[in-house]
Coordinates of C-alpha atoms in Angstrom, one line a residue:
M1 CA 29.8 -46.7 0.3
S2 CA 28.0 -46.9 -3.2
E3 CA 26.2 -50.2 -1.9
F4 CA 24.7 -47.7 0.9
F5 CA 23.6 -44.9 -1.7
S6 CA 22.5 -47.5 -4.3
N7 CA 19.9 -48.2 -2.0
P8 CA 16.3 -47.1 -2.8
A9 CA 15.6 -46.5 0.9
V10 CA 18.4 -44.2 1.5
T11 CA 18.2 -42.3 -2.2
W12 CA 14.4 -42.0 -1.4
T13 CA 15.4 -40.7 2.6
L14 CA 18.0 -38.0 0.7
L15 CA 15.5 -36.7 -2.1
T16 CA 13.0 -36.3 0.4
T17 CA 15.2 -34.8 3.0
G18 CA 16.6 -32.3 0.2
G19 CA 13.2 -31.3 -1.2
I20 CA 12.4 -30.0 2.5
L21 CA 15.0 -27.9 3.1
L22 CA 14.8 -26.8 -0.5
V23 CA 10.7 -25.8 0.8
V24 CA 11.8 -24.3 3.9
I25 CA 14.7 -22.3 2.5
W26 CA 12.1 -21.1 -0.2
V27 CA 9.9 -20.2 2.3
L28 CA 11.9 -18.6 4.8
L29 CA 13.3 -16.3 2.5
S30 CA 10.5 -16.0 0.9
L31 CA 8.9 -14.8 4.2
A32 CA 12.0 -12.1 4.4
F33 CA 10.8 -10.2 1.1
L34 CA 7.0 -10.1 1.2
L35 CA 7.6 -9.4 5.0
L36 CA 9.1 -6.1 3.8
A37 CA 6.8 -5.7 0.7
D38 CA 3.9 -5.7 3.7
R39 CA 5.4 -3.1 5.0
K40 CA 6.1 -1.0 2.0
I41 CA 2.6 -1.4 0.3
W42 CA 0.9 -0.1 3.9
A43 CA 3.5 2.7 3.7
G44 CA 3.1 3.7 0.4
V45 CA -1.2 3.5 0.8
Q46 CA -0.2 5.9 3.8
M47 CA 2.1 8.2 1.8
R48 CA 5.3 8.2 3.8
K49 CA 8.7 6.2 2.8
G50 CA 8.5 2.7 5.0
P51 CA 11.7 0.6 5.9
N52 CA 14.5 2.2 3.9
V53 CA 17.5 2.5 5.7
V54 CA 18.6 -0.8 6.2
G55 CA 20.7 -2.0 2.7
P56 CA 19.6 -0.8 -0.4
F57 CA 16.2 1.1 -0.5
G58 CA 15.7 -0.7 3.2
L59 CA 15.7 -4.5 1.4
L60 CA 17.8 -5.8 4.7
Q61 CA 15.6 -5.1 7.0
S62 CA 13.8 -8.7 7.6
F63 CA 17.2 -10.0 8.2
A64 CA 17.7 -7.0 10.6
D65 CA 15.1 -8.0 12.5
F66 CA 15.7 -11.2 12.0
F67 CA 18.9 -10.7 14.2
K68 CA 17.2 -8.1 16.7
F69 CA 14.5 -11.2 18.2
V70 CA 17.2 -13.5 18.3
L71 CA 19.9 -11.8 20.1
K72 CA 17.5 -10.5 22.7
E73 CA 16.7 -12.1 26.1
I74 CA 13.9 -14.3 26.2
I75 CA 11.6 -13.5 28.8
I76 CA 9.0 -15.8 30.3
P77 CA 6.3 -14.4 32.5
A78 CA 7.5 -15.9 36.6
G79 CA 3.6 -17.6 36.6
A80 CA 3.5 -19.0 33.6
D81 CA 3.8 -22.8 32.6
K82 CA 7.9 -22.6 31.1
V83 CA 7.2 -25.5 29.1
I84 CA 3.9 -24.9 27.7
F85 CA 5.1 -21.6 27.4
L86 CA 8.2 -22.2 25.3
L87 CA 6.5 -25.6 23.2
A88 CA 3.7 -23.3 21.8
P89 CA 5.3 -21.1 19.2
L90 CA 7.4 -24.0 18.1
L91 CA 4.1 -26.0 17.6
S92 CA 2.7 -23.1 15.5
L93 CA 5.8 -23.0 13.6
V94 CA 6.1 -26.3 12.7
L95 CA 2.6 -26.7 11.7
A96 CA 2.8 -23.9 9.8
F97 CA 5.7 -25.2 7.3
V98 CA 4.8 -29.3 7.1
G99 CA 1.4 -28.2 5.3
W100 CA 4.3 -26.7 2.5
A101 CA 4.9 -30.7 1.7
V102 CA 1.9 -31.3 -0.4
V103 CA 1.8 -27.6 -2.2
P104 CA 3.4 -28.4 -6.1
F105 CA 5.4 -25.3 -7.1
A106 CA 5.8 -27.3 -10.8
P107 CA 5.7 -30.7 -12.4
G108 CA 6.9 -33.3 -10.0
W109 CA 8.2 -30.5 -8.0
V110 CA 5.9 -31.7 -4.4
V111 CA 8.0 -33.2 -1.3
S112 CA 4.9 -35.4 -1.0
N113 CA 2.4 -36.0 -3.7
L114 CA -0.6 -37.3 -1.5
N115 CA -4.0 -38.3 -3.1
V116 CA -5.4 -36.8 -0.7
G117 CA -3.3 -33.8 -0.3
I118 CA -6.7 -31.1 -0.1
L119 CA -7.5 -33.6 3.2
Y120 CA -4.0 -33.6 4.6
L121 CA -4.0 -28.9 4.5
L122 CA -7.2 -29.1 6.1
A123 CA -6.0 -31.0 9.0
M124 CA -2.6 -29.6 9.6
S125 CA -4.5 -26.0 9.2
S126 CA -7.2 -27.2 11.8
L127 CA -4.0 -28.3 14.0
G128 CA -2.3 -25.0 13.8
V129 CA -4.8 -23.2 16.6
Y130 CA -3.7 -25.7 19.0
G131 CA -0.5 -23.6 19.2
I132 CA -2.5 -20.2 20.0
I133 CA -4.6 -21.4 22.9
M134 CA -1.3 -23.2 24.1
G135 CA 0.7 -19.8 24.3
G136 CA -2.8 -18.1 25.5
W137 CA -3.1 -20.3 27.7
A138 CA 0.3 -20.8 29.3
S139 CA 0.9 -16.7 29.6
N140 CA -1.7 -17.5 33.2
S141 CA -2.9 -13.8 32.1
K142 CA -6.5 -13.2 30.8
Y143 CA -5.9 -10.6 28.1
P144 CA -3.6 -13.4 26.2
F145 CA -6.0 -15.9 27.4
L146 CA -9.1 -14.0 25.8
G147 CA -7.2 -13.4 22.8
A148 CA -6.4 -16.8 21.9
L149 CA -10.1 -17.8 22.7
R150 CA -11.1 -15.2 20.4
S151 CA -8.9 -16.3 17.6
A152 CA -9.5 -20.4 18.6
A153 CA -13.2 -19.1 17.9
Q154 CA -12.8 -17.5 14.7
M155 CA -10.3 -19.5 13.3
V156 CA -12.6 -22.5 13.3
S157 CA -15.7 -20.3 12.2
Y158 CA -13.7 -19.7 9.1
E159 CA -12.8 -23.4 8.8
V160 CA -16.0 -24.6 7.9
S161 CA -16.6 -22.1 5.1
I162 CA -13.1 -22.9 3.4
G163 CA -13.8 -26.4 3.7
L164 CA -17.1 -26.1 1.7
I165 CA -15.8 -24.0 -0.9
I166 CA -13.2 -26.7 -1.6
I167 CA -15.5 -28.9 -1.6
T168 CA -17.0 -27.0 -4.7
V169 CA -13.2 -27.6 -6.5
I170 CA -13.2 -31.2 -5.7
L171 CA -16.5 -31.5 -7.3
L172 CA -14.7 -29.9 -10.2
A173 CA -11.7 -31.3 -10.1
G174 CA -13.2 -35.4 -9.1
T175 CA -10.1 -35.7 -6.8
M176 CA -8.3 -34.2 -3.5
N177 CA -4.9 -34.7 -5.4
L178 CA -3.4 -30.8 -6.0
T179 CA -0.8 -31.9 -8.6
S180 CA -3.7 -33.6 -10.4
I181 CA -6.0 -30.3 -9.7
V182 CA -3.4 -28.1 -11.4
S183 CA -2.7 -30.2 -14.3
Q184 CA -6.2 -30.2 -15.1
Q185 CA -6.3 -26.2 -15.3
G186 CA -3.6 -26.1 -17.9
G187 CA -4.5 -24.7 -21.2
W188 CA -6.0 -21.6 -22.0
I189 CA -7.4 -19.2 -19.2
W190 CA -10.5 -20.3 -19.3
N191 CA -9.7 -23.8 -17.7
W192 CA -8.9 -22.3 -14.7
N193 CA -11.3 -23.3 -11.9
V194 CA -12.1 -20.0 -11.2
F195 CA -14.0 -20.0 -14.9
G196 CA -15.8 -23.0 -14.4
G197 CA -13.0 -25.5 -15.0
H198 CA -13.1 -28.3 -17.7
G199 CA -13.1 -25.7 -20.9
L200 CA -15.8 -22.8 -22.0
K201 CA -18.5 -25.9 -21.5
N202 CA -18.5 -24.6 -18.1
L203 CA -18.5 -21.2 -18.2
I204 CA -22.5 -20.7 -16.8
L205 CA -20.2 -21.7 -13.3
M206 CA -17.9 -18.9 -13.7
P207 CA -20.7 -17.2 -11.3
V208 CA -20.3 -19.6 -8.4
M209 CA -16.8 -20.0 -8.8
V210 CA -16.0 -16.4 -8.8
I211 CA -18.0 -15.9 -5.4
A212 CA -16.2 -19.1 -4.2
M213 CA -13.1 -17.7 -5.0
G214 CA -13.9 -14.1 -3.3
M215 CA -15.0 -16.1 -0.3
F216 CA -12.1 -18.1 0.3
F217 CA -10.5 -15.1 0.0
I218 CA -12.1 -13.6 2.8
S219 CA -12.4 -16.8 4.8
A220 CA -8.2 -16.5 4.5
L221 CA -8.1 -13.4 6.1
A222 CA -9.9 -14.5 8.9
E223 CA -8.2 -17.8 8.8
T224 CA -4.7 -16.3 9.0
N225 CA -5.6 -13.1 11.9
R226 CA -5.3 -10.7 9.0
P227 CA -6.8 -7.6 9.1
P228 CA -9.6 -6.6 9.2
F229 CA -10.3 -10.0 11.1
D230 CA -7.1 -9.1 13.1
L231 CA -9.5 -9.0 16.2
P232 CA -7.5 -11.4 18.6
E233 CA -4.6 -9.0 18.4
A234 CA -7.0 -5.4 18.7
E235 CA -4.9 -3.1 20.4
S236 CA -7.3 -0.6 21.4
E237 CA -8.8 -4.2 23.4
L238 CA -6.2 -7.0 24.0
V239 CA -3.2 -5.3 23.7
A240 CA -1.3 -8.1 21.1
G241 CA -3.8 -10.6 21.9
Y242 CA -2.4 -13.9 22.5
Q243 CA 1.1 -13.5 22.2
V244 CA 1.4 -10.5 24.3
E245 CA 3.7 -11.8 26.5
Y246 CA 5.8 -13.4 24.3
S247 CA 9.3 -11.9 23.3
S248 CA 12.6 -12.6 21.5
T249 CA 12.8 -15.6 19.9
P250 CA 9.3 -17.1 21.2
Y251 CA 7.5 -14.3 19.4
L252 CA 9.3 -14.6 16.5
L253 CA 8.2 -18.1 15.6
F254 CA 4.9 -16.7 15.9
M255 CA 5.4 -13.9 13.5
V256 CA 7.1 -16.3 10.9
A257 CA 3.8 -18.9 11.8
E258 CA 1.3 -16.5 10.9
Y259 CA 3.4 -15.2 8.0
S260 CA 3.6 -18.9 6.2
N261 CA 0.4 -19.3 6.7
I262 CA -0.4 -16.5 4.7
V263 CA 1.8 -17.0 1.8
L264 CA 0.0 -20.6 2.2
M265 CA -3.2 -19.4 1.7
C266 CA -2.0 -17.3 -1.3
A267 CA -0.5 -20.9 -2.7
M268 CA -3.7 -22.5 -2.2
I269 CA -5.9 -19.9 -3.6
S270 CA -3.5 -19.8 -6.9
V271 CA -3.3 -23.7 -7.0
L272 CA -7.6 -24.2 -6.4
F273 CA -8.9 -21.5 -8.3
F274 CA -6.1 -19.5 -10.8
G275 CA -4.3 -22.8 -12.4
G276 CA -1.1 -22.9 -10.0
W277 CA 1.6 -22.8 -12.5
N278 CA -0.5 -22.8 -15.2
P279 CA 0.6 -19.4 -17.3
G280 CA -3.4 -18.9 -18.7
F281 CA -2.1 -20.2 -22.3
P282 CA -0.3 -23.6 -23.8
T283 CA 2.8 -24.2 -22.7
D284 CA 4.0 -26.2 -26.0
F285 CA 6.9 -24.4 -26.4
L286 CA 8.6 -25.6 -22.9
A287 CA 8.8 -29.0 -24.7
S288 CA 12.4 -28.2 -26.7
W289 CA 13.7 -26.5 -23.6
P290 CA 15.5 -28.3 -20.4
L291 CA 13.7 -30.0 -17.9
F292 CA 14.8 -28.1 -15.3
L293 CA 14.4 -24.3 -16.8
A294 CA 11.1 -25.8 -18.0
N295 CA 9.8 -26.4 -14.9
L296 CA 11.9 -23.2 -13.3
F297 CA 9.6 -21.1 -15.9
L298 CA 5.9 -22.7 -14.1
A299 CA 7.2 -22.6 -10.9
L300 CA 8.2 -18.6 -11.4
V301 CA 4.4 -17.9 -12.7
F302 CA 3.4 -19.6 -9.6
F303 CA 5.1 -17.7 -7.1
A304 CA 4.1 -14.8 -9.0
K305 CA 0.5 -15.6 -8.3
I306 CA 1.7 -16.1 -4.8
V307 CA 3.3 -12.2 -5.0
F308 CA 0.0 -11.2 -6.6
W309 CA -2.6 -12.6 -4.2
F310 CA 0.3 -11.3 -1.0
F311 CA -0.4 -7.5 -2.6
M312 CA -3.9 -8.4 -2.3
I313 CA -3.9 -9.2 1.5
A314 CA -1.2 -6.5 2.2
M315 CA -3.9 -3.8 0.5
A316 CA -6.9 -5.3 2.4
K317 CA -4.7 -4.5 5.5
A318 CA -4.4 -1.3 4.3
I319 CA -7.6 0.2 3.5
V320 CA -10.6 -2.1 4.9
P321 CA -11.2 -0.9 9.1
R322 CA -11.3 -3.7 11.3
Y323 CA -14.4 -5.6 12.4
R324 CA -16.1 -5.8 15.6
Y325 CA -16.0 -9.2 17.1
D326 CA -19.8 -9.5 16.9
Q327 CA -19.5 -8.9 12.7
L328 CA -16.9 -11.2 12.4
M329 CA -19.0 -14.3 13.6
R330 CA -22.3 -13.3 12.2
L331 CA -20.6 -12.8 8.6
G332 CA -19.4 -16.2 9.2
W333 CA -22.0 -18.3 10.6
K334 CA -25.1 -16.3 9.1
V335 CA -23.2 -15.6 5.8
F336 CA -20.5 -17.5 4.5
L337 CA -21.5 -20.9 6.1
P338 CA -25.4 -21.2 4.5
M339 CA -23.7 -19.3 0.9
S340 CA -20.7 -21.7 0.8
L341 CA -23.5 -24.3 1.1
V342 CA -25.6 -23.2 -1.4
L343 CA -22.8 -22.8 -3.7
V344 CA -21.7 -26.6 -3.1
M345 CA -25.4 -27.7 -4.2
L346 CA -24.9 -25.5 -7.7
V347 CA -21.7 -27.3 -8.3
S348 CA -23.1 -30.3 -7.5
A349 CA -26.3 -30.5 -9.1
W350 CA -24.1 -29.2 -12.2
R351 CA -22.1 -32.1 -12.3
V352 CA -25.2 -34.5 -12.2
F353 CA -27.4 -32.6 -14.3
G354 CA -25.5 -30.3 -16.8
L355 CA -23.0 -30.9 -19.5
Q356 CA -20.1 -32.2 -17.1
A357 CA -22.2 -34.8 -15.9

């Protein structure tokens, strides 16, 4: 038995499996309380209480909703393609979680430290649209199918802008490895990419990168079907979009996938523009700490940034009116696409001809 566990392949498999389970459990628990926070923030803006009955201060409301969904009967429309109908939410959930494999929580705390981590994330987010299209088509109803088509067009449109904006960060960092991108933003706050990165000499890029960050945030709202871009589920037009025929556990899987993608976008904003686990000041004092406690402190800094950006997304949901579909597509193709191309050109020109060359 000792020889079995001393095998490097077995050790690697066990460590990787443990890391995956830790990340999945952390994401699921975070989603439970972030979903409650989303509802409480929305209630606070509307001057009402929000969930406050189940558990102290309503903290167990998300868990009560979870058991409600799990214990309800799964209803499948008579004319639906049953296999694809049930496969669609499962595919969406899996693709939403696999993106977390390359997100670094602290130095060394990452499931898979890929050199092409950004490329991997773009690939996984692009595949996520298939679950939505499958769910809308398999329902054998016009309203879910229209919602699925809207969502697909919306996600594809804003993925183009997100990809171009990420290129500006790749140009600054010179790498697609997310751990390296975070490490380069260490030290003082002006080393963060939102301020131009690499110290005060790149501060001239700050206006460009602030605009890029704002466009990334707005595109992330559209990419994850969040208000004011929740057109696929516009109540007055399509009832509930692509998941209108879903109930019980399959509907829960769609919602978990959607919120997982939202939190992943919050993590990406933090990693790409706001230093990831770096608190914005030198962390030399952590050298005297035990390694686990030092990494835990940095991971909590990273989580605090995720919570902040989730709060911003929740506030956008509460205070910004919904766009019309033509306004949504016009913004994506006629405003964000040319602007992101200009941002890439400006950062490229600075890298070639500026002080960073």
